[in-house]
Coordinates of C-alpha atoms in Angstrom, one line a residue:
Chain Q
M1 CA 25.1 -97.8 -90.4
S2 CA 24.7 -101.2 -91.6
Q3 CA 22.1 -100.6 -94.1
T4 CA 24.1 -97.7 -95.5
V5 CA 26.9 -100.0 -96.2
A6 CA 25.4 -102.5 -98.3
L7 CA 24.9 -100.6 -101.0
P8 CA 23.4 -102.4 -104.2
T9 CA 26.3 -102.3 -106.7
A10 CA 27.7 -104.9 -109.0
S11 CA 31.2 -103.4 -110.2
L12 CA 34.3 -105.3 -109.4
T13 CA 35.2 -103.0 -106.7
A14 CA 32.2 -103.6 -104.6
R15 CA 32.6 -107.5 -104.9
K16 CA 36.2 -106.9 -103.5
A17 CA 35.0 -104.6 -100.8
S18 CA 32.5 -107.0 -99.8
I19 CA 35.2 -109.5 -99.1
G20 CA 37.1 -106.7 -97.3
D21 CA 34.2 -105.6 -95.0
P22 CA 33.3 -109.3 -93.5
L23 CA 37.1 -109.8 -93.0
F24 CA 37.9 -106.4 -91.2
A25 CA 34.6 -106.9 -88.9
G26 CA 35.6 -110.5 -88.4
L27 CA 39.1 -109.2 -87.2
A28 CA 37.6 -106.7 -84.9
R29 CA 35.4 -109.0 -83.3
G30 CA 37.8 -111.6 -83.1
S31 CA 40.0 -109.2 -81.1
G32 CA 37.1 -108.3 -78.9
I33 CA 36.9 -112.2 -78.1
L34 CA 40.5 -112.4 -77.7
V35 CA 40.6 -110.1 -74.8
L36 CA 37.6 -112.2 -73.3
L37 CA 39.8 -115.2 -73.7
L38 CA 42.9 -113.4 -72.1
L39 CA 41.3 -112.5 -68.9
G40 CA 39.6 -116.0 -68.9
S41 CA 42.8 -117.7 -69.2
L42 CA 44.6 -115.7 -66.9
I43 CA 41.8 -116.7 -64.1
L44 CA 42.1 -120.2 -65.3
S45 CA 46.2 -120.5 -65.5
L46 CA 46.2 -118.9 -61.7
F47 CA 43.5 -121.4 -60.4
I48 CA 45.1 -124.3 -61.9
G49 CA 48.5 -123.2 -60.8
G50 CA 47.3 -123.2 -57.4
L51 CA 45.2 -126.2 -57.4
P52 CA 47.6 -128.3 -55.7
A53 CA 48.0 -125.9 -52.9
F54 CA 43.9 -125.6 -52.8
R55 CA 44.0 -129.2 -52.7
R56 CA 46.6 -129.9 -50.1
F57 CA 45.3 -127.3 -47.5
G58 CA 41.9 -126.9 -48.5
P59 CA 39.6 -123.9 -47.3
G60 CA 42.3 -123.8 -44.5
F61 CA 44.8 -122.1 -46.7
L62 CA 42.7 -118.6 -46.4
V63 CA 42.6 -118.6 -42.6
S64 CA 46.0 -120.1 -42.0
A65 CA 48.8 -117.8 -40.9
D66 CA 51.5 -120.5 -41.2
W67 CA 54.0 -120.0 -44.0
D68 CA 56.9 -122.2 -43.4
P69 CA 58.7 -123.2 -46.8
V70 CA 60.8 -125.9 -44.9
R71 CA 57.9 -127.9 -43.6
E72 CA 56.0 -127.1 -46.9
V73 CA 53.0 -125.8 -44.7
F74 CA 51.6 -122.5 -46.4
G75 CA 48.7 -120.2 -45.5
A76 CA 47.5 -116.9 -47.0
A77 CA 46.2 -115.2 -43.8
V78 CA 49.6 -113.2 -43.1
S79 CA 49.6 -112.0 -46.8
V80 CA 46.1 -111.2 -47.1
Y81 CA 46.0 -109.3 -43.9
G82 CA 49.1 -107.4 -44.9
T83 CA 47.5 -106.6 -48.5
V84 CA 43.9 -105.3 -46.6
V85 CA 45.5 -103.3 -44.0
T86 CA 48.0 -101.5 -46.0
S87 CA 45.6 -100.7 -48.8
V88 CA 42.9 -99.6 -46.3
I89 CA 45.4 -97.2 -44.3
A90 CA 46.7 -96.0 -47.8
L91 CA 42.9 -95.1 -48.8
I92 CA 42.5 -93.3 -45.4
L93 CA 45.6 -91.3 -46.0
A94 CA 45.3 -90.8 -49.5
V95 CA 41.3 -89.8 -49.8
P96 CA 41.4 -86.6 -47.8
L97 CA 44.3 -85.4 -49.9
A98 CA 43.1 -86.6 -53.2
F99 CA 39.7 -84.7 -52.5
G100 CA 41.6 -81.5 -51.4
I101 CA 43.6 -81.7 -54.8
A102 CA 40.5 -82.2 -56.9
F103 CA 38.5 -79.6 -55.1
Y104 CA 41.4 -77.1 -55.7
L105 CA 41.6 -77.9 -59.2
T106 CA 38.2 -77.7 -59.9
E107 CA 36.8 -74.8 -58.0
L108 CA 39.7 -72.8 -56.3
A109 CA 42.7 -72.7 -58.7
P110 CA 43.1 -69.8 -61.1
D111 CA 42.7 -70.6 -64.7
W112 CA 46.4 -70.4 -65.5
L113 CA 47.5 -72.7 -62.9
R114 CA 44.8 -75.6 -63.4
R115 CA 46.8 -77.0 -66.3
P116 CA 50.4 -77.3 -64.8
V117 CA 49.1 -78.3 -61.4
G118 CA 46.9 -81.0 -63.0
T119 CA 49.7 -81.9 -65.3
A120 CA 52.2 -82.4 -62.1
I121 CA 49.8 -84.8 -60.4
E122 CA 49.1 -86.8 -63.5
L123 CA 53.0 -87.2 -63.8
L124 CA 52.9 -88.3 -60.3
A125 CA 50.8 -91.2 -61.5
A126 CA 53.3 -91.9 -64.4
V127 CA 56.4 -92.6 -62.2
P128 CA 57.0 -96.2 -62.3
S129 CA 56.1 -98.0 -59.1
I130 CA 59.9 -99.2 -58.6
I131 CA 60.9 -95.7 -58.2
Y132 CA 58.4 -95.2 -55.5
G133 CA 59.9 -98.4 -53.9
M134 CA 63.5 -96.8 -54.0
W135 CA 62.3 -93.3 -52.9
G136 CA 60.5 -94.8 -50.3
F137 CA 63.4 -97.0 -48.9
F138 CA 66.0 -94.1 -49.2
I139 CA 64.1 -91.4 -48.0
I140 CA 60.8 -92.3 -46.3
V141 CA 62.1 -95.0 -44.2
P142 CA 64.7 -93.0 -42.7
I143 CA 62.5 -90.0 -41.7
M144 CA 59.8 -92.8 -40.3
S145 CA 62.5 -94.2 -38.0
Q146 CA 63.8 -91.0 -36.8
Y147 CA 61.2 -88.5 -36.7
I148 CA 57.8 -90.4 -37.1
E149 CA 57.7 -93.4 -35.2
P150 CA 59.6 -92.6 -31.9
P151 CA 57.4 -89.9 -31.1
L152 CA 54.1 -91.8 -32.0
I153 CA 55.3 -94.8 -29.9
D154 CA 56.4 -92.6 -27.0
L155 CA 52.8 -90.7 -27.2
F156 CA 50.6 -93.7 -27.0
D157 CA 52.8 -95.8 -24.6
G158 CA 50.5 -96.7 -21.8
V159 CA 47.3 -96.0 -23.7
P160 CA 45.4 -99.3 -24.2
V161 CA 44.9 -100.5 -27.3
L162 CA 46.7 -97.7 -29.1
E163 CA 49.8 -99.0 -27.3
D164 CA 50.0 -102.2 -29.1
L165 CA 49.0 -100.6 -32.3
F166 CA 51.7 -98.2 -32.4
A167 CA 54.4 -100.2 -30.7
G168 CA 58.2 -100.2 -31.6
P169 CA 60.9 -101.0 -32.2
P170 CA 60.9 -98.0 -35.0
F171 CA 62.7 -99.5 -37.9
G172 CA 61.2 -97.5 -40.6
T173 CA 60.0 -100.2 -42.4
G174 CA 56.9 -102.0 -42.1
I175 CA 53.0 -101.9 -42.7
F176 CA 52.6 -98.2 -41.9
T177 CA 55.6 -96.9 -44.2
A178 CA 54.1 -99.2 -47.1
A179 CA 50.8 -97.6 -46.6
I180 CA 52.1 -94.1 -47.0
V181 CA 54.1 -94.9 -50.0
L182 CA 51.0 -96.6 -51.4
A183 CA 49.0 -93.6 -50.4
V184 CA 51.2 -91.3 -52.5
M185 CA 51.0 -93.8 -55.5
I186 CA 47.0 -93.9 -55.5
V187 CA 46.5 -90.0 -54.8
P188 CA 47.0 -89.0 -58.4
F189 CA 44.3 -91.9 -59.7
I190 CA 41.7 -90.8 -57.0
A191 CA 42.3 -86.9 -57.6
A192 CA 42.0 -87.3 -61.2
T193 CA 38.8 -89.4 -61.2
M194 CA 37.5 -86.7 -58.7
R195 CA 38.3 -84.0 -60.9
D196 CA 36.5 -85.6 -63.7
V197 CA 33.6 -86.3 -62.1
F198 CA 33.4 -83.1 -60.6
E199 CA 33.5 -81.3 -63.8
T200 CA 30.4 -83.4 -64.9
V201 CA 28.2 -81.2 -62.6
P202 CA 26.2 -78.9 -64.7
P203 CA 27.3 -75.6 -64.0
V204 CA 23.6 -74.3 -63.5
F205 CA 23.3 -76.0 -60.5
K206 CA 26.2 -74.5 -58.9
E207 CA 25.5 -71.3 -60.2
S208 CA 22.1 -71.2 -58.3
A209 CA 23.8 -72.3 -55.2
Y210 CA 26.2 -69.2 -55.3
G211 CA 23.3 -67.0 -56.6
V212 CA 21.7 -68.0 -52.8
G213 CA 24.9 -66.8 -51.4
C214 CA 26.7 -70.3 -50.7
T215 CA 30.3 -70.3 -49.8
T216 CA 32.4 -72.3 -52.2
W217 CA 32.7 -74.9 -49.6
E218 CA 28.9 -74.8 -49.2
V219 CA 28.4 -75.6 -53.0
M220 CA 31.0 -78.3 -52.7
R221 CA 29.3 -79.9 -49.9
S222 CA 25.7 -79.5 -50.8
I223 CA 25.6 -79.5 -54.7
V224 CA 29.0 -81.2 -55.9
L225 CA 29.4 -83.8 -53.6
P226 CA 25.6 -85.1 -53.4
Y227 CA 25.5 -85.1 -57.4
T228 CA 28.7 -87.0 -57.8
R229 CA 28.6 -89.3 -54.7
V230 CA 28.3 -92.4 -56.5
S231 CA 31.4 -91.7 -59.0
V232 CA 33.4 -90.6 -56.2
V233 CA 33.2 -93.8 -54.3
G234 CA 33.8 -95.3 -57.6
G235 CA 36.9 -93.2 -57.9
I236 CA 37.9 -94.2 -54.3
M237 CA 37.7 -98.0 -55.2
L238 CA 39.5 -97.6 -58.4
G239 CA 42.5 -96.3 -56.0
L240 CA 42.0 -99.3 -53.6
G241 CA 42.3 -101.6 -56.9
R242 CA 45.4 -100.2 -57.4
A243 CA 46.8 -100.3 -53.9
L244 CA 45.7 -103.9 -53.5
G245 CA 47.9 -105.2 -56.5
E246 CA 50.9 -103.0 -56.2
T247 CA 54.3 -105.1 -55.9
M248 CA 57.5 -103.1 -56.2
A249 CA 57.1 -100.2 -54.0
V250 CA 55.5 -102.3 -51.3
T251 CA 58.3 -104.9 -51.4
F252 CA 60.9 -102.2 -51.0
V253 CA 59.6 -100.8 -47.6
I254 CA 57.2 -103.3 -45.9
G255 CA 59.9 -105.3 -44.3
N256 CA 58.8 -108.8 -45.1
S257 CA 57.8 -111.0 -42.3
D258 CA 55.7 -113.8 -42.0
H259 CA 53.7 -112.9 -39.2
I260 CA 50.8 -110.9 -38.2
N261 CA 51.7 -108.3 -35.5
A262 CA 49.2 -105.9 -34.0
S263 CA 51.3 -102.8 -34.6
V264 CA 51.3 -101.1 -37.7
F265 CA 54.9 -100.2 -37.4
S266 CA 55.8 -104.0 -37.5
S267 CA 57.0 -105.8 -40.6
G268 CA 54.6 -107.6 -42.7
N269 CA 54.0 -108.9 -46.0
T270 CA 51.2 -108.4 -49.0
I271 CA 50.3 -110.9 -51.7
A272 CA 52.2 -109.0 -54.2
S273 CA 55.4 -108.7 -52.2
I274 CA 55.5 -112.3 -51.1
V275 CA 55.2 -113.5 -54.8
A276 CA 57.7 -111.0 -56.0
L277 CA 60.1 -112.1 -53.2
E278 CA 59.6 -115.8 -53.1
F279 CA 59.1 -116.6 -56.6
P280 CA 62.7 -116.9 -57.6
E281 CA 63.6 -119.2 -54.8
S282 CA 60.4 -121.7 -55.9
A283 CA 61.3 -124.5 -57.9
A284 CA 59.0 -125.2 -61.0
G285 CA 56.4 -127.7 -59.9
S286 CA 56.9 -127.1 -56.2
L287 CA 54.1 -126.8 -53.7
K288 CA 55.6 -123.5 -52.7
L289 CA 55.2 -122.1 -56.4
S290 CA 51.5 -123.6 -56.3
A291 CA 50.9 -121.9 -52.9
L292 CA 52.3 -118.6 -54.6
L293 CA 50.0 -119.0 -57.7
A294 CA 47.3 -119.7 -55.2
L295 CA 47.8 -116.5 -53.7
G296 CA 47.8 -114.8 -57.0
F297 CA 44.3 -116.2 -57.6
I298 CA 43.1 -114.7 -54.4
L299 CA 44.6 -111.3 -55.1
F300 CA 43.0 -111.5 -58.6
V301 CA 39.5 -112.4 -57.0
I302 CA 39.9 -109.6 -54.5
S303 CA 41.2 -106.8 -56.8
F304 CA 38.5 -108.1 -59.5
I305 CA 35.5 -107.6 -57.2
V306 CA 36.9 -104.1 -56.2
L307 CA 37.6 -103.1 -59.7
A308 CA 34.1 -104.3 -60.9
I309 CA 32.3 -102.3 -58.3
S310 CA 34.6 -99.1 -59.2
R311 CA 33.5 -99.7 -62.8
M312 CA 29.8 -100.2 -62.3
L313 CA 29.7 -96.8 -60.1
L314 CA 31.9 -94.9 -62.3
R315 CA 30.8 -95.9 -65.9
P316 CA 27.2 -94.1 -66.1
K317 CA 28.6 -90.7 -65.1
L318 CA 31.6 -90.4 -66.9
K319 CA 30.1 -92.1 -70.2
A320 CA 26.9 -90.1 -70.1
Chain G
M1 CA 0.2 -52.5 -35.8
S2 CA 2.7 -50.3 -33.6
A3 CA 2.9 -53.2 -31.1
T4 CA 4.1 -55.3 -34.1
T5 CA 6.7 -52.7 -35.0
T6 CA 7.9 -52.1 -31.6
R7 CA 8.5 -55.7 -30.9
A8 CA 10.3 -56.2 -34.3
V9 CA 12.9 -53.5 -34.1
P10 CA 14.9 -55.3 -31.5
G11 CA 14.1 -58.5 -33.1
R12 CA 15.2 -57.7 -36.4
A13 CA 18.2 -56.1 -34.9
K14 CA 19.2 -59.5 -33.2
D15 CA 18.7 -61.4 -36.3
H16 CA 21.1 -58.9 -38.0
Q17 CA 23.6 -59.8 -35.3
V18 CA 23.0 -63.5 -35.3
S19 CA 22.9 -63.6 -39.1
R20 CA 26.3 -61.7 -39.3
A21 CA 27.9 -64.2 -36.7
L22 CA 26.5 -67.1 -38.8
G23 CA 28.1 -65.6 -41.9
R24 CA 31.3 -64.9 -40.2
R25 CA 31.6 -68.5 -39.3
R26 CA 30.5 -69.7 -42.6
H27 CA 33.0 -67.6 -44.2
R28 CA 35.9 -68.7 -41.7
T29 CA 34.7 -72.5 -42.5
N30 CA 35.2 -71.9 -46.0
R31 CA 38.6 -70.0 -45.6
V32 CA 40.1 -73.2 -43.3
I33 CA 38.7 -75.6 -46.0
K34 CA 40.2 -73.5 -48.9
G35 CA 43.3 -73.5 -47.2
L36 CA 43.7 -77.1 -46.4
C37 CA 43.0 -77.8 -50.0
I38 CA 45.6 -75.5 -51.1
A39 CA 48.1 -77.3 -48.7
A40 CA 46.8 -80.9 -50.1
T41 CA 47.8 -79.6 -53.7
V42 CA 51.0 -78.1 -52.5
I43 CA 51.8 -81.6 -50.7
G44 CA 51.0 -83.5 -53.9
V45 CA 53.3 -81.1 -56.3
L46 CA 55.9 -81.3 -53.6
L47 CA 55.7 -85.1 -53.4
L48 CA 56.3 -85.1 -57.1
A49 CA 59.2 -82.6 -56.7
S50 CA 60.9 -84.7 -53.9
I51 CA 61.3 -87.6 -55.9
L52 CA 62.5 -86.0 -59.0
A53 CA 65.1 -84.2 -56.7
T54 CA 66.1 -87.3 -55.0
L55 CA 66.4 -89.3 -58.4
V56 CA 68.7 -86.3 -59.7
W57 CA 70.5 -85.6 -56.6
R58 CA 71.4 -89.4 -56.4
G59 CA 71.4 -90.3 -60.0
A60 CA 73.3 -87.4 -61.7
A61 CA 76.5 -88.3 -59.7
G62 CA 77.0 -91.7 -61.3
L63 CA 76.2 -90.6 -65.0
S64 CA 79.1 -91.0 -67.1
L65 CA 79.4 -92.4 -70.5
S66 CA 80.5 -96.0 -69.1
V67 CA 76.9 -96.5 -68.1
F68 CA 75.8 -96.3 -71.8
T69 CA 78.9 -98.4 -73.1
H70 CA 79.5 -101.1 -70.7
I71 CA 77.2 -103.9 -69.7
T72 CA 76.5 -104.9 -66.1
R73 CA 79.6 -106.4 -64.5
P74 CA 80.5 -107.7 -61.0
P75 CA 80.7 -104.8 -58.1
G76 CA 83.8 -102.9 -58.1
S77 CA 84.8 -103.5 -62.2
D78 CA 83.1 -100.3 -63.3
G79 CA 80.0 -101.7 -65.0
G80 CA 77.3 -100.1 -67.1
L81 CA 73.9 -100.7 -68.2
L82 CA 74.0 -101.0 -71.9
N83 CA 72.5 -104.6 -71.7
A84 CA 69.5 -103.2 -69.2
I85 CA 69.0 -100.2 -71.6
A86 CA 69.0 -102.2 -74.9
G87 CA 66.8 -105.1 -73.3
T88 CA 63.9 -102.4 -72.0
L89 CA 64.0 -101.0 -75.4
I90 CA 63.7 -104.2 -77.5
Q91 CA 61.1 -105.5 -74.9
T92 CA 58.9 -102.1 -74.7
A93 CA 59.0 -102.1 -78.6
I94 CA 58.2 -105.6 -79.4
G95 CA 55.6 -105.4 -76.5
T96 CA 54.0 -102.3 -77.9
A97 CA 54.2 -103.8 -81.5
I98 CA 52.1 -107.2 -80.6
G99 CA 49.6 -105.0 -78.1
T100 CA 49.0 -102.2 -80.4
P101 CA 47.2 -103.8 -83.2
I102 CA 45.0 -106.2 -80.9
G103 CA 44.2 -103.0 -79.1
L104 CA 43.5 -100.8 -82.0
M105 CA 41.2 -103.7 -83.2
V106 CA 39.5 -104.2 -80.1
G107 CA 38.8 -100.3 -79.6
T108 CA 37.5 -100.6 -83.4
Y109 CA 35.1 -103.0 -82.4
L110 CA 33.8 -101.4 -79.4
A111 CA 33.3 -98.1 -81.2
E112 CA 32.5 -98.9 -84.7
Y113 CA 30.9 -102.6 -84.6
G114 CA 29.8 -103.8 -81.3
R115 CA 28.7 -100.6 -79.7
T116 CA 26.2 -101.6 -76.9
S117 CA 25.9 -105.2 -78.0
A118 CA 26.2 -108.1 -75.1
L119 CA 29.5 -109.0 -76.4
A120 CA 30.8 -105.5 -76.7
N121 CA 29.7 -104.5 -73.3
A122 CA 31.6 -107.7 -71.8
V123 CA 34.7 -107.1 -73.7
R124 CA 34.5 -103.3 -72.6
F125 CA 34.1 -104.6 -69.1
V126 CA 37.0 -107.0 -69.3
S127 CA 39.1 -104.5 -70.9
D128 CA 38.5 -102.0 -68.0
V129 CA 39.5 -104.6 -65.3
L130 CA 42.6 -105.6 -67.2
L131 CA 43.6 -101.9 -67.3
S132 CA 43.7 -101.9 -63.6
A133 CA 44.6 -105.5 -62.9
P134 CA 47.9 -105.9 -60.7
S135 CA 50.4 -106.4 -63.2
I136 CA 52.4 -108.9 -61.1
L137 CA 49.4 -111.4 -61.8
I138 CA 49.9 -110.7 -65.4
G139 CA 53.5 -111.9 -65.0
L140 CA 52.6 -115.0 -63.3
F141 CA 49.6 -115.7 -66.1
I142 CA 52.5 -115.4 -68.7
Y143 CA 54.9 -117.4 -66.5
Q144 CA 52.3 -120.2 -66.5
L145 CA 51.4 -119.7 -70.5
A146 CA 55.1 -119.0 -71.9
V147 CA 57.8 -119.8 -69.6
Q148 CA 56.9 -123.1 -67.7
P149 CA 55.7 -125.0 -70.7
F150 CA 58.9 -124.0 -72.8
G151 CA 61.2 -124.9 -70.3
G152 CA 62.9 -121.3 -69.2
F153 CA 62.7 -117.6 -69.1
S154 CA 63.1 -115.7 -72.3
G155 CA 62.9 -112.3 -73.6
I156 CA 59.9 -113.2 -75.8
A157 CA 57.9 -114.0 -72.6
G158 CA 58.6 -110.5 -71.3
C159 CA 57.4 -108.9 -74.4
L160 CA 54.2 -111.1 -74.4
A161 CA 53.7 -110.0 -70.6
L162 CA 54.2 -106.3 -71.7
A163 CA 51.9 -106.6 -74.8
V164 CA 49.0 -107.6 -72.4
I165 CA 49.5 -104.7 -70.4
V166 CA 49.4 -102.4 -73.7
I167 CA 46.4 -103.9 -75.0
P168 CA 43.7 -102.3 -72.6
I169 CA 45.2 -98.9 -72.8
V170 CA 45.2 -98.5 -76.3
V171 CA 41.5 -100.1 -76.3
R172 CA 40.6 -97.3 -73.9
T173 CA 41.9 -94.5 -76.0
T174 CA 41.1 -95.9 -79.4
E175 CA 37.4 -96.3 -78.4
D176 CA 37.2 -92.9 -76.9
M177 CA 38.7 -91.2 -79.8
L178 CA 36.5 -93.0 -82.4
Q179 CA 33.6 -92.1 -80.8
L180 CA 34.6 -88.4 -80.8
I181 CA 34.4 -88.7 -84.5
S182 CA 31.2 -87.0 -86.0
P183 CA 28.9 -89.4 -87.5
A184 CA 28.6 -86.8 -90.4
L185 CA 32.4 -87.5 -91.6
R186 CA 31.5 -91.3 -92.0
E187 CA 28.2 -90.7 -93.8
A188 CA 29.9 -88.7 -96.1
A189 CA 32.3 -91.4 -97.0
V190 CA 29.8 -94.0 -97.1
A191 CA 27.7 -91.6 -99.5
L192 CA 30.4 -91.9 -102.0
G193 CA 30.4 -95.4 -102.0
A194 CA 33.4 -96.3 -99.7
P195 CA 33.3 -99.9 -98.0
R196 CA 32.8 -99.6 -94.4
W197 CA 36.3 -100.9 -93.7
K198 CA 38.0 -98.3 -95.8
V199 CA 35.7 -95.7 -94.0
I200 CA 37.3 -96.7 -90.7
V201 CA 40.8 -97.1 -91.8
L202 CA 41.2 -94.3 -94.1
I203 CA 38.8 -91.7 -92.7
C204 CA 38.1 -92.4 -89.0
Y205 CA 41.6 -93.4 -88.0
R206 CA 43.0 -90.5 -89.7
A207 CA 40.6 -88.4 -88.0
A208 CA 41.5 -89.9 -84.9
K209 CA 45.1 -90.2 -85.3
D210 CA 46.4 -87.9 -82.7
G211 CA 44.3 -89.5 -79.9
I212 CA 45.4 -93.0 -80.8
V213 CA 49.0 -92.0 -80.8
T214 CA 48.6 -90.5 -77.4
G215 CA 47.3 -93.8 -76.2
I216 CA 50.3 -95.9 -77.6
L217 CA 52.6 -93.2 -76.0
L218 CA 51.1 -93.5 -72.8
A219 CA 51.3 -97.5 -73.1
V220 CA 55.0 -97.3 -73.9
A221 CA 55.4 -95.2 -70.9
R222 CA 53.7 -97.5 -68.6
I223 CA 55.5 -100.8 -69.9
A224 CA 58.9 -99.2 -69.9
G225 CA 58.6 -98.7 -66.2
E226 CA 57.1 -102.1 -65.3
T227 CA 59.1 -104.2 -63.0
A228 CA 56.7 -106.9 -61.7
P229 CA 55.7 -108.8 -65.0
L230 CA 59.2 -109.2 -66.0
L231 CA 60.7 -110.6 -62.8
F232 CA 58.8 -114.1 -64.0
T233 CA 59.2 -114.0 -67.7
S234 CA 62.2 -112.3 -69.0
L235 CA 64.1 -112.7 -65.7
G236 CA 67.1 -110.3 -66.1
N237 CA 70.4 -111.2 -67.4
S238 CA 73.7 -109.8 -66.7
S239 CA 75.7 -110.6 -70.1
A240 CA 73.9 -111.6 -73.3
T241 CA 71.6 -108.9 -75.3
G242 CA 69.2 -109.2 -78.1
T243 CA 68.5 -112.5 -78.1
L244 CA 64.9 -113.4 -77.4
D245 CA 64.9 -116.9 -76.3
T246 CA 67.0 -116.4 -73.3
P247 CA 66.5 -114.5 -70.2
M248 CA 66.7 -110.7 -71.2
A249 CA 68.0 -107.7 -69.1
S250 CA 65.8 -104.6 -68.4
L251 CA 66.3 -101.5 -66.6
P252 CA 63.4 -101.8 -63.8
V253 CA 64.7 -105.5 -63.1
A254 CA 68.1 -104.3 -63.0
I255 CA 67.3 -101.5 -60.5
Y256 CA 65.3 -103.7 -58.3
Q257 CA 68.5 -106.2 -58.3
Y258 CA 71.0 -103.4 -57.6
A259 CA 69.1 -101.2 -55.2
G260 CA 68.7 -104.0 -52.7
S261 CA 72.4 -105.2 -53.2
A262 CA 75.3 -104.3 -50.6
F263 CA 77.8 -102.8 -53.1
D264 CA 77.9 -99.1 -53.2
D265 CA 78.6 -99.0 -56.9
W266 CA 75.5 -101.4 -57.7
V267 CA 73.4 -99.1 -55.8
Q268 CA 74.6 -96.1 -57.5
L269 CA 74.2 -97.7 -60.9
A270 CA 70.4 -98.3 -59.5
W271 CA 70.3 -94.7 -59.1
V272 CA 71.5 -93.8 -62.6
G273 CA 69.0 -96.4 -64.0
A274 CA 66.2 -94.6 -61.8
L275 CA 66.9 -91.5 -63.2
L276 CA 67.0 -92.6 -66.8
I277 CA 64.0 -94.7 -66.9
T278 CA 61.8 -92.0 -65.1
V279 CA 62.8 -89.0 -67.1
G280 CA 62.2 -91.3 -70.1
V281 CA 58.6 -92.1 -69.1
L282 CA 57.8 -88.6 -67.8
L283 CA 59.1 -86.9 -71.2
I284 CA 56.9 -89.6 -73.1
N285 CA 53.9 -88.6 -71.1
I286 CA 54.4 -85.0 -71.6
I287 CA 54.7 -85.3 -75.6
A288 CA 51.6 -87.5 -75.0
R289 CA 49.8 -84.9 -73.5
F290 CA 51.0 -82.0 -75.7
A291 CA 49.5 -84.3 -78.6
I292 CA 46.2 -84.4 -76.8
R293 CA 46.2 -80.6 -76.4
G294 CA 46.9 -79.8 -79.8
R295 CA 43.4 -81.9 -80.7
S296 CA 41.3 -80.3 -78.2

C-alpha cells in the first residue's frame, strides 16, 4: 500500500495531499495511542485512588472480611467472595442453556426460524441491566421466596453440607437470585459466541460424519465441539467477564449484606454492588472512598485477566 | 467353508439385533438432546417475552402526557420524567459525538495503517478489553478524572463516561467493516492518483457506511441504558435540565432511584421510565440489524 501512495508527482494538489496524508495517518495513530492511554489511566486512577486503603490495610485488605464504616475498617473478602460465587453459579446455569440455544440455532432450527430466534436472543443482550434489576426484583424475587426456596430448604433439611448450602430464611433476595438474574443476562453473549464459532466448522467435516450415519448430536459431540473447543471456552470466559462486573441488576436482588454466609439463599454483596450502594455515602477523600476505589481496582484486575484469556482463546478462530 | 457359514448365520443375526438396539439408543439420545435444545431456546425466548410483558403490563398503566411534560417532583404531586428524558438524550448525544470520531479513527488506524504491527495489536487488545470492561469502573475512572478535580458532579462528566463506552464499540465495527472492502476498490482509487486519506474518507468510508452506522447505533443503544457509570459522574438531578456543568438527570438513574423508593407513584414512574428506555433501546437495535441485513 505505502509504495502506491507515494506517487512521484510534482503538481500542487500532490503537495497538498502530502500534508493531508501524514496528518490523517498521524490522527489515526494518535487515536490508537489515546485508547492505550485510556486503559492505562483507568488502571492508574483506580490504583492511586485505592492507595490509601492499600497502605492502611496492606495485603490483609484482600483477605479481611471486615467492612465497618464506623470504625473505618475495610476488607475486600466479602465482596470478592460474592463476586466470584455469583458469577460461577451464573455460569453453571447459563452454559447449558446457551449451548442448547446455539446448538438449536446452528443445527436444528428450520431456516425461516433462525433469524427471528437469533434476533430475539440478541435483543435479550441489548436490554439495559437496570431493567434486569427491576425484573429480577419484582418478578424473580417473589417467585424465589414462594416457590423455589422453601421446597429446596425443606428438601435438603438434615442432609449434611447441603443443609448449610440451602439454608433459610427464604427472603427471595440473595446470592442465588443474583446468580439467576446474571445467568439470564450472560446467556445471550455465550450463545451468540458459540453460534458464531459453531458456524466456522467446515461443512465437509460435518457432511462426512453424517455420511457415515452419525446423528445430529453425535456430529455436535464428536466433530463440532472438538473443532471449536478452545473458542467455546473463550465464549464462556467472555460471559464470565460480563458477569463479574455487572452492577445494577445485582444491586437490586442480592440483598446487600457485609457478611459471608454459607447458604446461597443468604444476602451478600459483590464488588460492583457495594461500590454502587456505598459510593453516595462516601465523602471525597475519605478512607471509605479509597477502599471502594481499591475494590474497583481488584475488580478490574480480575475481569482484565478473564477478558484477556477469553480474547486469546477467541481471536484466532473468529478472525481466521 | 460350510462350517464358517453355519457359525456365521446366528452370529450375523445377533449382530443385527445388537446394532438395531444400539441404533435405537443412539437415536433416542439424539431425540432427547434435540428436545432439550428446543426447550433451552424456548426458555430464552420466553425470558425476553417475560421481560417485555412485565414492562408493558406495569409501565403502560402509568403512561400519560404528564410523564413527558412535567419534571420529576416530590411523591404525590403528579411529577413526570421530562428532565430525565432530556438528560438521557443530551448525554447520549454528546457522549456519542465525542466517542464516535475517536472510535472511527482508531478503527481506521487498525484496518488501514497499523494492521498487524505491534502497536496495532496492542490497541486492538486494549479496545477489546474496554469493550467488555465493567461499566461501573469507567464511572469510577471518570469520577477520579473529571469530578473530583473540578469539585462536583456534572453532566459533562457523564458524557465523558459514556464516550469511553462508545469508543470500543465503534472501533470494533469500523475495523471489521473496513476489512471487508475489497483491495481492488482502494487500488483503483490510488491508481487514479488519489492520496491515501482521500481514498479512505471518500471511498472506504462510503463503502463501509452501513456497517459503521450500525456500529454507532449499537453504541447509542448501549449507552442510553447505562446506569452505573452515571451514578458517579452526572449523579442525577430532580430539577434543572440542560446545563452541563451541574448534575444532570438521566432515565436509568431516575429509574434506579425511583424503583427502590417506598412511594407508589414513584415506583409507577420507574416502570414507565423502564418501558420507555427499553422500547427505545430495542428499537434502535432492530433498526441497526436491518441496516446490516441490507448490506449482506
